[in-house]
Coordinates of C-alpha atoms in Angstrom, one line a residue:
Chain A
M1 CA 21.2 26.4 -10.3
S2 CA 22.3 24.1 -13.1
S3 CA 20.1 21.1 -13.9
D4 CA 22.8 18.8 -12.4
V5 CA 22.4 20.3 -9.0
V6 CA 18.6 20.2 -9.2
M7 CA 18.7 16.5 -10.1
F8 CA 21.3 15.7 -7.4
Y9 CA 19.1 17.2 -4.7
T10 CA 16.0 15.5 -6.1
Y11 CA 17.6 12.1 -6.0
A12 CA 19.3 12.7 -2.7
L13 CA 15.9 13.6 -1.2
V14 CA 14.3 10.5 -2.6
A15 CA 17.2 8.4 -1.2
V16 CA 17.0 9.9 2.3
A17 CA 13.2 9.7 2.3
G18 CA 13.4 6.0 1.3
A19 CA 15.9 5.3 4.0
L20 CA 13.7 6.9 6.6
G21 CA 10.7 5.0 5.2
L22 CA 12.7 1.8 5.5
V23 CA 13.3 2.4 9.2
L24 CA 10.0 3.8 10.2
A25 CA 7.5 1.8 8.1
S26 CA 5.3 -0.5 10.3
R27 CA 4.7 -3.1 7.6
L28 CA 7.7 -5.0 6.3
I29 CA 6.6 -4.8 2.7
H30 CA 6.4 -1.0 2.8
A31 CA 9.9 -1.0 4.3
V32 CA 11.1 -3.1 1.3
M33 CA 9.5 -0.7 -1.2
S34 CA 11.1 2.3 0.6
L35 CA 14.5 0.5 0.3
F36 CA 13.7 0.0 -3.4
A37 CA 13.2 3.7 -3.8
T38 CA 16.5 4.4 -2.1
L39 CA 18.4 1.9 -4.2
F40 CA 16.9 3.4 -7.4
A41 CA 17.8 7.0 -6.3
I42 CA 21.4 5.9 -5.6
A43 CA 21.7 4.3 -9.0
A44 CA 20.5 7.7 -10.5
L45 CA 23.2 9.4 -8.4
Y46 CA 25.9 7.1 -9.8
L47 CA 24.6 7.9 -13.3
L48 CA 24.8 11.6 -12.5
L49 CA 28.4 11.1 -11.5
G50 CA 29.2 9.5 -14.9
S51 CA 29.7 6.0 -13.5
E52 CA 27.5 4.1 -15.9
F53 CA 28.6 0.6 -15.2
L54 CA 28.2 1.1 -11.4
A55 CA 24.7 2.5 -12.0
A56 CA 23.7 -0.4 -14.2
M57 CA 25.1 -2.8 -11.6
Q58 CA 23.2 -1.0 -8.8
L59 CA 19.9 -1.3 -10.7
F60 CA 20.5 -4.9 -11.8
V61 CA 21.7 -6.4 -8.5
Y62 CA 20.1 -4.2 -5.9
G63 CA 17.1 -2.7 -7.6
G64 CA 16.1 -5.9 -9.5
A65 CA 17.5 -9.1 -7.9
I66 CA 17.8 -8.2 -4.2
T67 CA 14.4 -6.4 -4.0
V68 CA 12.7 -9.3 -5.8
L69 CA 14.4 -11.8 -3.5
V70 CA 13.4 -10.0 -0.4
L71 CA 9.8 -9.6 -1.7
F72 CA 9.7 -13.4 -2.4
V73 CA 10.9 -14.2 1.1
L74 CA 8.4 -11.7 2.7
I75 CA 5.4 -13.0 0.7
L76 CA 6.2 -16.7 1.1
T77 CA 7.0 -16.7 4.9
R78 CA 4.3 -16.3 7.5
P79 CA 4.2 -12.7 8.8
A80 CA 4.7 -12.1 12.5
P81 CA 1.6 -11.0 14.2
E82 CA 1.0 -7.3 14.5
G83 CA 3.1 -5.8 17.4
A84 CA 5.0 -9.0 18.1
D85 CA 8.3 -7.6 16.9
R86 CA 8.5 -4.6 19.2
T87 CA 12.0 -4.5 20.7
R88 CA 12.7 -4.1 24.4
K89 CA 13.9 -0.8 25.8
G90 CA 17.4 -2.1 26.7
T91 CA 18.0 -3.5 23.2
M92 CA 16.8 -0.2 21.7
W93 CA 19.4 1.8 23.7
T94 CA 22.2 -0.7 22.8
A95 CA 21.3 -0.6 19.1
G96 CA 21.1 3.2 19.2
G97 CA 24.6 3.4 20.8
V98 CA 26.2 1.1 18.3
C99 CA 24.5 3.0 15.4
A100 CA 25.7 6.4 16.8
L101 CA 29.3 5.0 17.1
F102 CA 29.2 3.6 13.6
F103 CA 27.8 6.7 12.2
G104 CA 30.4 8.8 14.0
V105 CA 33.3 6.8 12.7
L106 CA 31.8 6.9 9.2
A107 CA 31.4 10.7 9.3
I108 CA 34.9 11.3 10.5
T109 CA 36.5 9.0 7.9
L110 CA 34.4 10.3 5.1
G111 CA 35.2 13.9 6.1
R112 CA 38.9 13.2 5.9
A113 CA 38.8 11.2 2.7
D114 CA 40.2 12.5 -0.5
F115 CA 37.8 11.8 -3.4
R116 CA 39.8 13.3 -6.2
V117 CA 40.1 11.0 -9.3
A118 CA 43.6 10.7 -10.6
A119 CA 43.9 12.4 -14.0
G120 CA 43.6 10.1 -17.0
Q121 CA 42.1 7.3 -14.9
S122 CA 38.9 6.2 -16.7
H123 CA 36.2 4.2 -15.0
D124 CA 34.4 2.6 -18.0
A125 CA 33.5 -1.0 -18.2
A126 CA 36.6 -2.0 -20.2
S127 CA 39.1 -0.6 -17.8
L128 CA 37.2 -2.0 -14.9
A129 CA 37.3 -5.4 -16.5
S130 CA 41.1 -5.2 -17.2
I131 CA 41.8 -4.4 -13.6
L132 CA 39.4 -7.0 -12.3
F133 CA 40.8 -9.8 -14.4
S134 CA 44.5 -9.0 -14.0
R135 CA 45.4 -7.4 -10.7
Y136 CA 42.4 -8.5 -8.6
V137 CA 41.7 -11.8 -10.3
L138 CA 42.5 -13.9 -7.3
P139 CA 40.2 -12.1 -4.8
F140 CA 37.5 -12.0 -7.5
E141 CA 37.6 -15.7 -8.1
I142 CA 37.8 -16.5 -4.4
A143 CA 34.7 -14.4 -3.8
G144 CA 32.9 -16.3 -6.5
L145 CA 34.0 -19.6 -5.0
V146 CA 32.9 -18.6 -1.4
L147 CA 29.5 -17.4 -2.7
T148 CA 29.0 -20.7 -4.6
I149 CA 29.9 -22.7 -1.4
A150 CA 27.4 -20.6 0.5
L151 CA 24.7 -21.2 -2.1
I152 CA 25.3 -25.0 -2.0
G153 CA 25.3 -24.9 1.8
A154 CA 22.0 -23.1 1.9
I155 CA 20.4 -25.6 -0.4
V156 CA 21.7 -28.6 1.7
L157 CA 20.4 -27.0 4.9
A158 CA 17.0 -26.0 3.4
R159 CA 16.4 -29.3 1.6
E160 CA 13.8 -31.7 3.0
D161 CA 14.3 -35.1 1.5
D162 CA 11.4 -37.3 0.4
V163 CA 8.6 -35.2 1.7
L164 CA 6.3 -36.7 -0.9
D165 CA 7.6 -40.3 -0.9
T166 CA 7.4 -41.5 2.7
P167 CA 4.2 -40.4 4.4
S168 CA 4.4 -43.5 6.6
D169 CA 7.4 -42.0 8.5
L170 CA 4.9 -39.9 10.4
P171 CA 3.9 -41.1 13.9
E172 CA 0.4 -42.5 13.8
G173 CA -1.0 -39.9 16.3
A174 CA 0.3 -36.9 14.3
R175 CA -2.6 -37.0 11.9
V176 CA -5.3 -34.4 12.0
P177 CA -8.8 -36.0 11.4
G178 CA -10.3 -35.2 8.0
T179 CA -7.0 -34.3 6.4
M180 CA -4.7 -36.1 4.1
T181 CA -0.9 -36.3 4.3
L182 CA 1.0 -35.0 1.2
G183 CA 1.6 -38.6 0.1
E184 CA -2.0 -39.6 0.3
A185 CA -3.0 -36.4 -1.6
A186 CA -0.5 -37.2 -4.2
A187 CA -1.8 -40.8 -4.5
A188 CA -5.4 -39.6 -4.7
A189 CA -4.5 -37.1 -7.4
A190 CA -2.6 -39.8 -9.3
T191 CA -5.6 -42.1 -9.0
Y192 CA -7.9 -39.3 -10.2
V193 CA -5.7 -38.5 -13.2
K194 CA -5.1 -42.1 -14.2
E195 CA -8.5 -43.6 -13.7
E196 CA -11.2 -41.1 -14.2
A197 CA -12.0 -39.1 -17.3
A198 CA -14.5 -36.5 -16.0
E199 CA -17.2 -38.7 -14.6
G200 CA -15.5 -39.9 -11.4
L201 CA -15.5 -43.5 -12.6
A202 CA -12.9 -46.2 -13.2
P203 CA -12.4 -47.3 -16.9
D204 CA -14.6 -50.3 -16.3
A205 CA -17.4 -47.9 -15.2
A206 CA -17.2 -49.0 -11.6
P207 CA -17.3 -46.2 -9.0
S208 CA -13.8 -45.3 -7.9
P209 CA -13.6 -44.8 -4.1
G210 CA -10.5 -43.1 -2.8
S211 CA -10.1 -40.6 -5.6
V212 CA -12.8 -38.3 -4.2
P213 CA -12.8 -37.4 -0.5
A214 CA -15.7 -38.7 1.5
E215 CA -16.6 -35.2 2.6
A216 CA -17.1 -34.2 -1.0
G217 CA -19.6 -36.9 -1.6
G218 CA -17.2 -39.6 -2.8
A219 CA -18.2 -43.2 -2.6
E220 CA -17.1 -44.9 0.6
Chain B
M1 CA 18.0 26.0 -23.9
T2 CA 19.6 22.5 -23.8
L3 CA 17.2 21.5 -21.0
L4 CA 14.3 22.6 -23.2
K5 CA 15.7 20.6 -26.1
T6 CA 16.2 17.6 -23.9
L7 CA 12.6 17.8 -22.6
I8 CA 11.1 18.1 -26.1
G9 CA 13.3 15.2 -27.3
M10 CA 12.0 13.1 -24.4
L11 CA 8.4 13.9 -25.1
A12 CA 8.8 13.1 -28.8
L13 CA 10.4 9.8 -27.9
V14 CA 7.6 8.9 -25.6
M15 CA 5.0 9.8 -28.2
V16 CA 6.8 7.7 -30.9
V17 CA 6.9 4.7 -28.5
L18 CA 3.3 5.0 -27.5
V19 CA 2.1 5.3 -31.1
N20 CA 4.0 2.2 -31.9
T21 CA 2.6 0.4 -28.9
I22 CA -0.9 1.2 -30.2
V23 CA 0.0 -0.1 -33.6
V24 CA 1.3 -3.3 -32.1
M25 CA -1.9 -3.8 -30.2
W26 CA -3.9 -3.3 -33.4
C27 CA -1.6 -5.6 -35.3
E28 CA -2.0 -8.3 -32.7
R29 CA -5.8 -8.2 -32.9
K30 CA -5.9 -8.1 -36.7
W31 CA -3.2 -10.6 -37.4
M32 CA -4.5 -13.0 -34.8
G33 CA -7.9 -12.6 -36.3
H34 CA -6.8 -13.5 -39.8
M35 CA -4.7 -16.4 -38.6
Q36 CA -7.8 -17.8 -36.9
S37 CA -10.1 -17.1 -40.0
R38 CA -11.7 -14.1 -38.3
Q39 CA -11.6 -10.5 -39.3
G40 CA -10.6 -8.9 -36.0
P41 CA -11.9 -5.4 -35.2
M42 CA -13.7 -3.9 -38.2
R43 CA -16.1 -1.2 -37.0
T44 CA -14.0 1.6 -35.5
G45 CA -12.2 3.4 -38.3
F46 CA -10.6 1.8 -41.3
H47 CA -10.4 -1.9 -40.6
G48 CA -10.7 -1.2 -36.9
A49 CA -7.7 1.1 -36.8
L50 CA -9.3 3.3 -34.1
Q51 CA -10.0 0.3 -31.8
P52 CA -7.1 0.9 -29.4
F53 CA -8.3 4.5 -28.9
A54 CA -11.8 3.3 -28.3
D55 CA -10.5 0.8 -25.7
A56 CA -8.4 3.5 -24.0
L57 CA -11.5 5.8 -23.8
K58 CA -13.6 3.0 -22.4
L59 CA -10.9 2.3 -19.7
L60 CA -10.6 6.0 -18.8
G61 CA -14.4 6.1 -18.2
K62 CA -14.3 3.1 -15.8
E63 CA -14.2 3.3 -12.0
D64 CA -10.8 2.9 -10.4
L65 CA -11.6 0.1 -7.9
V66 CA -9.5 -0.9 -4.9
P67 CA -10.5 -4.3 -3.5
A68 CA -11.3 -4.6 0.2
G69 CA -8.3 -6.0 2.1
A70 CA -5.8 -4.7 -0.4
D71 CA -2.7 -2.9 0.6
R72 CA -4.0 0.4 -0.7
I73 CA -0.7 2.4 -1.2
L74 CA 1.1 -0.5 -2.9
Y75 CA -1.9 -1.4 -4.9
L76 CA -2.1 2.1 -6.3
I77 CA 1.6 2.5 -7.2
A78 CA 2.3 -1.0 -8.5
P79 CA 1.1 -0.2 -12.1
I80 CA 3.4 2.8 -12.1
I81 CA 6.4 0.7 -10.9
A82 CA 5.6 -1.8 -13.6
F83 CA 5.2 0.8 -16.3
T84 CA 8.2 3.0 -15.6
P85 CA 11.0 0.5 -16.6
S86 CA 9.2 -0.2 -19.9
I87 CA 9.6 3.4 -21.0
L88 CA 12.9 4.0 -19.2
V89 CA 14.6 1.4 -21.5
Y90 CA 14.3 3.9 -24.3
A91 CA 16.8 6.2 -22.6
A92 CA 19.5 3.7 -23.5
T93 CA 18.2 2.6 -27.0
P94 CA 19.4 4.1 -30.2
W95 CA 17.1 4.4 -33.2
V96 CA 19.4 5.5 -36.0
A97 CA 23.0 6.6 -36.1
A98 CA 21.8 10.2 -35.6
F99 CA 19.2 9.7 -32.8
T100 CA 20.6 7.7 -29.9
G101 CA 19.0 8.7 -26.6
A102 CA 21.8 8.7 -24.0
S103 CA 24.4 6.7 -25.7
F104 CA 25.7 4.6 -22.8
D105 CA 29.0 3.0 -22.8
V106 CA 27.3 -0.1 -21.2
G107 CA 24.1 0.2 -23.4
I108 CA 22.8 -3.3 -23.5
F109 CA 23.7 -4.0 -19.9
M110 CA 21.8 -0.9 -18.9
V111 CA 18.8 -2.1 -20.8
F112 CA 18.9 -5.4 -19.0
A113 CA 19.4 -3.6 -15.7
I114 CA 16.3 -1.5 -16.3
A115 CA 14.3 -4.5 -17.5
A116 CA 15.2 -6.3 -14.2
L117 CA 13.0 -3.8 -12.4
F118 CA 9.9 -5.0 -14.2
P119 CA 9.2 -8.0 -11.9
V120 CA 9.2 -5.8 -8.8
G121 CA 6.0 -4.0 -10.1
I122 CA 4.3 -7.3 -11.0
L123 CA 5.1 -8.9 -7.7
V124 CA 3.9 -5.9 -5.7
A125 CA 0.7 -5.8 -7.9
G126 CA 0.1 -9.5 -7.2
W127 CA 0.7 -9.2 -3.5
S128 CA -1.2 -6.0 -2.8
S129 CA -4.3 -7.2 -4.7
H130 CA -5.2 -9.6 -1.8
N131 CA -6.3 -12.2 -4.3
K132 CA -4.7 -15.7 -4.6
Y133 CA -4.9 -15.7 -8.4
S134 CA -3.1 -12.3 -8.6
L135 CA -0.5 -13.6 -6.1
I136 CA 0.2 -16.8 -8.1
G137 CA 0.3 -14.8 -11.3
G138 CA 2.8 -12.3 -9.8
F139 CA 5.0 -15.1 -8.5
R140 CA 5.0 -16.9 -11.9
A141 CA 5.8 -13.8 -13.8
A142 CA 8.7 -12.8 -11.4
A143 CA 10.2 -16.3 -11.2
Q144 CA 10.0 -16.7 -15.0
Q145 CA 11.6 -13.3 -15.8
I146 CA 14.4 -13.9 -13.3
S147 CA 15.1 -17.4 -14.7
Y148 CA 15.1 -16.4 -18.4
E149 CA 17.2 -13.3 -17.9
V150 CA 20.2 -15.5 -17.2
P151 CA 20.3 -17.3 -20.6
M152 CA 19.3 -14.1 -22.4
I153 CA 22.2 -12.2 -21.0
L154 CA 24.7 -15.0 -21.7
A155 CA 23.4 -15.2 -25.3
V156 CA 24.0 -11.5 -25.7
L157 CA 27.5 -12.0 -24.4
G158 CA 28.4 -13.6 -27.7
V159 CA 27.3 -10.4 -29.6
V160 CA 29.2 -8.2 -27.1
M161 CA 32.3 -10.3 -27.6
L162 CA 32.1 -9.9 -31.4
A163 CA 31.5 -6.2 -31.2
G164 CA 34.1 -5.6 -28.4
S165 CA 31.7 -3.2 -26.8
M166 CA 28.4 -3.2 -24.8
G167 CA 27.3 0.0 -26.4
L168 CA 24.3 -0.6 -28.7
Q169 CA 25.6 2.0 -31.2
Q170 CA 28.9 0.1 -31.5
I171 CA 27.1 -3.3 -31.7
V172 CA 25.1 -2.0 -34.7
E173 CA 28.2 -0.5 -36.3
A174 CA 30.1 -3.8 -35.9
Q175 CA 27.4 -5.5 -38.0
A176 CA 28.2 -3.4 -41.0
G177 CA 29.7 -6.3 -42.9
V178 CA 27.6 -9.2 -41.8
W179 CA 24.7 -9.3 -39.5
N180 CA 25.0 -11.1 -36.2
V181 CA 22.1 -13.5 -37.1
I182 CA 24.5 -15.1 -39.6
T183 CA 27.5 -15.3 -37.2
Q184 CA 25.4 -15.9 -34.1
P185 CA 22.3 -17.9 -35.1
F186 CA 22.5 -20.1 -32.0
A187 CA 22.6 -17.0 -29.7
F188 CA 19.7 -15.6 -31.7
I189 CA 17.5 -18.6 -31.1
L190 CA 18.4 -18.6 -27.3
F191 CA 17.7 -14.9 -27.1
F192 CA 14.4 -15.1 -28.9
V193 CA 13.1 -17.9 -26.7
G194 CA 14.3 -16.1 -23.6
M195 CA 12.6 -13.0 -24.9
L196 CA 9.2 -14.8 -25.2
A197 CA 9.5 -15.8 -21.6
E198 CA 10.6 -12.3 -20.5
L199 CA 7.5 -10.9 -22.3
N200 CA 5.2 -13.5 -20.7
R201 CA 4.1 -14.3 -24.2
T202 CA 2.9 -17.7 -25.5
P203 CA 4.2 -20.4 -25.1
F204 CA 5.4 -19.0 -21.8
D205 CA 2.3 -17.0 -20.7
M206 CA 1.7 -18.9 -17.5
P207 CA 1.5 -15.7 -15.5
E208 CA -1.7 -14.9 -17.4
A209 CA -3.0 -18.4 -18.0
E210 CA -6.7 -17.5 -18.1
S211 CA -7.8 -21.1 -17.7
E212 CA -6.1 -21.3 -14.3
L213 CA -5.5 -17.8 -13.0
V214 CA -8.4 -15.7 -14.3
A215 CA -6.1 -13.0 -15.6
G216 CA -3.0 -13.4 -13.4
F217 CA -1.4 -10.5 -11.5
N218 CA -3.7 -7.9 -12.9
T219 CA -7.0 -9.7 -12.1
E220 CA -8.2 -7.0 -9.6
Y221 CA -7.1 -4.0 -11.6
S222 CA -9.6 -1.8 -13.5
S223 CA -9.6 1.5 -15.4
M224 CA -6.3 3.2 -16.3
R225 CA -4.3 1.1 -13.8
F226 CA -5.2 -2.0 -15.8
A227 CA -4.4 0.0 -19.0
L228 CA -0.9 0.7 -17.6
F229 CA -0.1 -3.0 -17.3
F230 CA -1.7 -3.7 -20.7
V231 CA 0.2 -0.9 -22.4
A232 CA 3.5 -1.9 -20.6
E233 CA 3.1 -5.4 -22.0
Y234 CA 2.7 -4.3 -25.6
M235 CA 5.3 -1.7 -25.2
N236 CA 7.7 -4.5 -24.1
V237 CA 6.8 -6.5 -27.2
F238 CA 7.9 -3.6 -29.3
T239 CA 10.9 -2.8 -27.2
W240 CA 12.4 -6.3 -27.3
S241 CA 11.7 -6.6 -31.0
L242 CA 13.6 -3.4 -31.5
L243 CA 16.5 -4.6 -29.3
T244 CA 16.7 -7.9 -31.2
V245 CA 16.9 -6.0 -34.4
L246 CA 19.7 -3.9 -32.9
L247 CA 21.6 -6.9 -31.5
F248 CA 21.2 -9.5 -34.3
L249 CA 19.6 -8.0 -37.5
G250 CA 22.0 -5.2 -38.2
G251 CA 19.9 -2.4 -36.7
W252 CA 19.2 0.4 -39.1
S253 CA 21.5 -0.8 -41.9
G254 CA 20.0 -1.8 -45.2
P255 CA 20.1 -0.8 -48.9
L256 CA 18.2 2.0 -50.7
L257 CA 15.7 2.9 -48.0
P258 CA 16.6 5.3 -45.1
G259 CA 17.8 3.7 -41.9
I260 CA 14.7 4.4 -39.8
V261 CA 12.5 2.6 -42.4
W262 CA 14.7 -0.5 -42.2
L263 CA 14.6 -0.4 -38.5
F264 CA 10.8 -0.3 -38.4
L265 CA 10.4 -3.0 -41.1
K266 CA 12.7 -5.4 -39.2
T267 CA 11.1 -4.6 -35.9
Y268 CA 7.6 -5.2 -37.2
L269 CA 8.8 -8.4 -38.8
L270 CA 9.8 -9.7 -35.4
V271 CA 6.5 -8.4 -33.9
F272 CA 4.8 -10.5 -36.5
V273 CA 6.8 -13.6 -35.6
I274 CA 6.0 -13.1 -31.9
I275 CA 2.2 -12.9 -32.7
W276 CA 2.6 -15.9 -35.1
V277 CA 4.1 -17.9 -32.2
R278 CA 1.1 -17.0 -30.1
A279 CA -1.3 -18.2 -32.7
T280 CA 0.6 -21.5 -33.2
F281 CA 1.9 -23.0 -30.0
P282 CA 0.1 -24.2 -26.8
R283 CA 1.3 -23.1 -23.4
V284 CA 4.0 -25.1 -21.6
R285 CA 3.6 -26.2 -18.0
V286 CA 5.3 -24.4 -15.1
D287 CA 7.8 -27.2 -14.4
Q288 CA 8.5 -27.5 -18.1
L289 CA 9.2 -23.8 -18.2
M290 CA 11.7 -24.0 -15.4
E291 CA 13.4 -27.1 -17.0
I292 CA 13.7 -25.5 -20.4
G293 CA 15.2 -22.4 -18.8
W294 CA 17.7 -23.9 -16.4
K295 CA 18.5 -27.3 -17.9
L296 CA 18.5 -26.5 -21.6
L297 CA 18.8 -22.8 -22.4
L298 CA 21.4 -22.0 -19.7
P299 CA 24.0 -24.7 -20.7
A300 CA 23.3 -23.9 -24.3
A301 CA 24.0 -20.2 -23.7
L302 CA 27.3 -21.1 -22.0
L303 CA 28.2 -23.3 -25.0
N304 CA 27.5 -20.3 -27.2
V305 CA 30.0 -18.2 -25.3
L306 CA 32.6 -21.0 -25.8
I307 CA 31.8 -21.2 -29.5
T308 CA 32.0 -17.5 -29.9
A309 CA 35.4 -17.5 -28.2
V310 CA 36.6 -20.2 -30.6
G311 CA 35.3 -18.2 -33.6
I312 CA 37.1 -15.0 -32.5
V313 CA 40.5 -16.7 -32.3
T314 CA 39.9 -18.5 -35.6
N315 CA 37.7 -16.6 -38.1
L316 CA 34.1 -15.7 -38.8
V317 CA 33.4 -18.5 -41.3
V318 CA 34.4 -21.1 -38.7
L319 CA 32.2 -19.3 -36.1
S320 CA 29.2 -19.2 -38.5
V321 CA 29.5 -22.9 -39.3
L322 CA 29.9 -23.9 -35.6
E323 CA 26.9 -21.7 -34.6
F324 CA 24.6 -23.1 -37.3
A325 CA 25.6 -26.6 -36.3
A326 CA 24.9 -25.8 -32.6
A327 CA 21.5 -24.3 -33.6
A328 CA 20.6 -27.3 -35.6
A329 CA 21.6 -29.6 -32.7
L330 CA 19.4 -27.6 -30.3
V331 CA 16.4 -27.8 -32.7
W332 CA 17.0 -31.6 -33.1
L333 CA 17.2 -32.1 -29.3
V334 CA 14.0 -30.1 -28.7
S335 CA 12.2 -32.0 -31.3
R336 CA 13.4 -35.3 -29.8
L337 CA 12.2 -34.2 -26.3
G338 CA 8.9 -33.1 -27.8
K339 CA 8.5 -36.5 -29.4
H340 CA 9.4 -38.3 -26.2
A341 CA 6.8 -36.3 -24.3
G342 CA 4.2 -37.0 -27.0
D343 CA 5.0 -40.8 -26.7
R344 CA 4.5 -40.7 -23.0
V345 CA 1.1 -39.0 -23.3
R346 CA 0.1 -41.6 -25.9
E347 CA 1.3 -44.5 -23.6
A348 CA -0.7 -43.0 -20.7
A349 CA -3.8 -42.8 -22.9
V350 CA -3.4 -46.5 -24.0
E351 CA -2.9 -47.5 -20.3
R352 CA -6.1 -45.6 -19.3
H353 CA -8.2 -47.4 -21.8
A354 CA -6.7 -50.8 -21.0
P355 CA -8.9 -53.6 -19.6
P356 CA -9.8 -53.1 -15.8
R357 CA -7.9 -54.8 -12.9
T358 CA -4.5 -53.3 -13.9
R359 CA -2.3 -51.5 -11.4
A360 CA -4.6 -48.5 -11.4
A361 CA -7.2 -50.8 -9.7
E362 CA -4.6 -51.8 -7.1
A363 CA -3.9 -48.2 -6.3
T364 CA -7.6 -47.8 -5.7
V365 CA -7.6 -50.7 -3.2
A366 CA -4.6 -49.3 -1.4
S367 CA -6.1 -45.8 -1.0
T368 CA -9.4 -47.2 0.2
E369 CA -7.4 -49.0 3.0
T370 CA -5.7 -45.8 4.1
E371 CA -9.0 -44.0 4.1
G372 CA -10.4 -46.7 6.3
A373 CA -7.5 -46.3 8.7
T374 CA -8.0 -42.6 9.0
A375 CA -11.7 -42.9 9.7

């Protein structure tokens, strides 16, 4: 066996193992790291096929950006309690059927496809760029525009205005005893920073209530 | 036979890189020492030359701890994920014209793609440690590296436009007449600042701000797993210095001496500057870091692309003049911003020491009232 074949099977094995790990892992973060392994192995396969630009793109966008993004989201959001995301039997059968159908169509199509590269057709970055910015410039630009609009939309939807500025908007009964709203905490922190050096006193050496919570022994 | 040759080449490359990493570690300790009127390590070997080896031996002898509550598998593989890209970059990096690694058609892009994997290891390390300082450190490192990659890549775009190729070999060859630091000084400054952030070096070392975060993402790590992070960091210092030399300082070109000597001289000059920056500047705040990255460096890098395009359609002299003007404008702007920030700090200090019964006192009264309402 040539070294190319050995390398192909090694990376293919990693890719398949990663994909299985993605589906079978019980913790989401392990699933993400399995996906990372798969994406990495696929980049190596692209490289083995001599498609350097595609390999770099795969590493950059999927291996780096997408994985980090998913990790951020997973770590920042509250995890579902253990066992809460078990799917019901009916859903499982439907999903299995759809997957089998999709896989079948994919297998038939790929089996019939002709993967020969036309002679003299190079796939380096320069020729890719000249195609992308001449023949396909309109779809390329439209895709960019659509993604920008999606990004702006996501920001508008996710944005919560004036969280820090208007604590008084809260209904009076919504307050948990012994806690501060964000606005009060910010005011207390500002008071602390502005007034006290290290000794918990105002500049005129008077005790400064309000900057230290009563529970922590601050002056009432 | 070719396989054997490849393997030997790879091994030699890794050894060269590791030796240089050790030298960079020693340089940092000695140079920092002298900059701070200390001597640095002196007792192990000639002027402490064997200190890094002694450190490695000490770390090898330590217990490999896994904290309780940590995600065991991820905790154990995170240092490997973080270390691999650091060494993998050298697959795409040429040293001299005759020794190139795999000479990729998309060289510098491949380097950035591999470097983009580094935050994954750090994030996983921070998360799996089950420690809030590690987690915050991991977040800061990942956010910072992602943010500063954008202006860095845009700054390199100018160099790529001039060379007409993304291959590092071709970029160096294109600098045979005049180095890119002359025709692209603006891009050089942007790239260097971005590089400091990418390396988590002062003044952008928030991920390891010891006064806030103990040691950042590697707080819980001990033994060789800690050493992997440590070595990866210093290896990255050497790597990015080398890449800067290739991109902006003419690579291995220079008179009289052989190319490889020039390459190392220039690389260690940049290593020195990076260490010098660490000895000189205080750390910036997290919000300042993000503002510098997105509001200053990103637009500046876009401007650099525009200037380079203008230079290419006119000539190199125009390009050089425009670039130096833009670089001077950037320096002036940053110095103004720094002065403005300094003035604000001074005003705040004056206000703090002003006579009592100012608006600070009113704020106290107001917060007392709200506290009363809560109780």
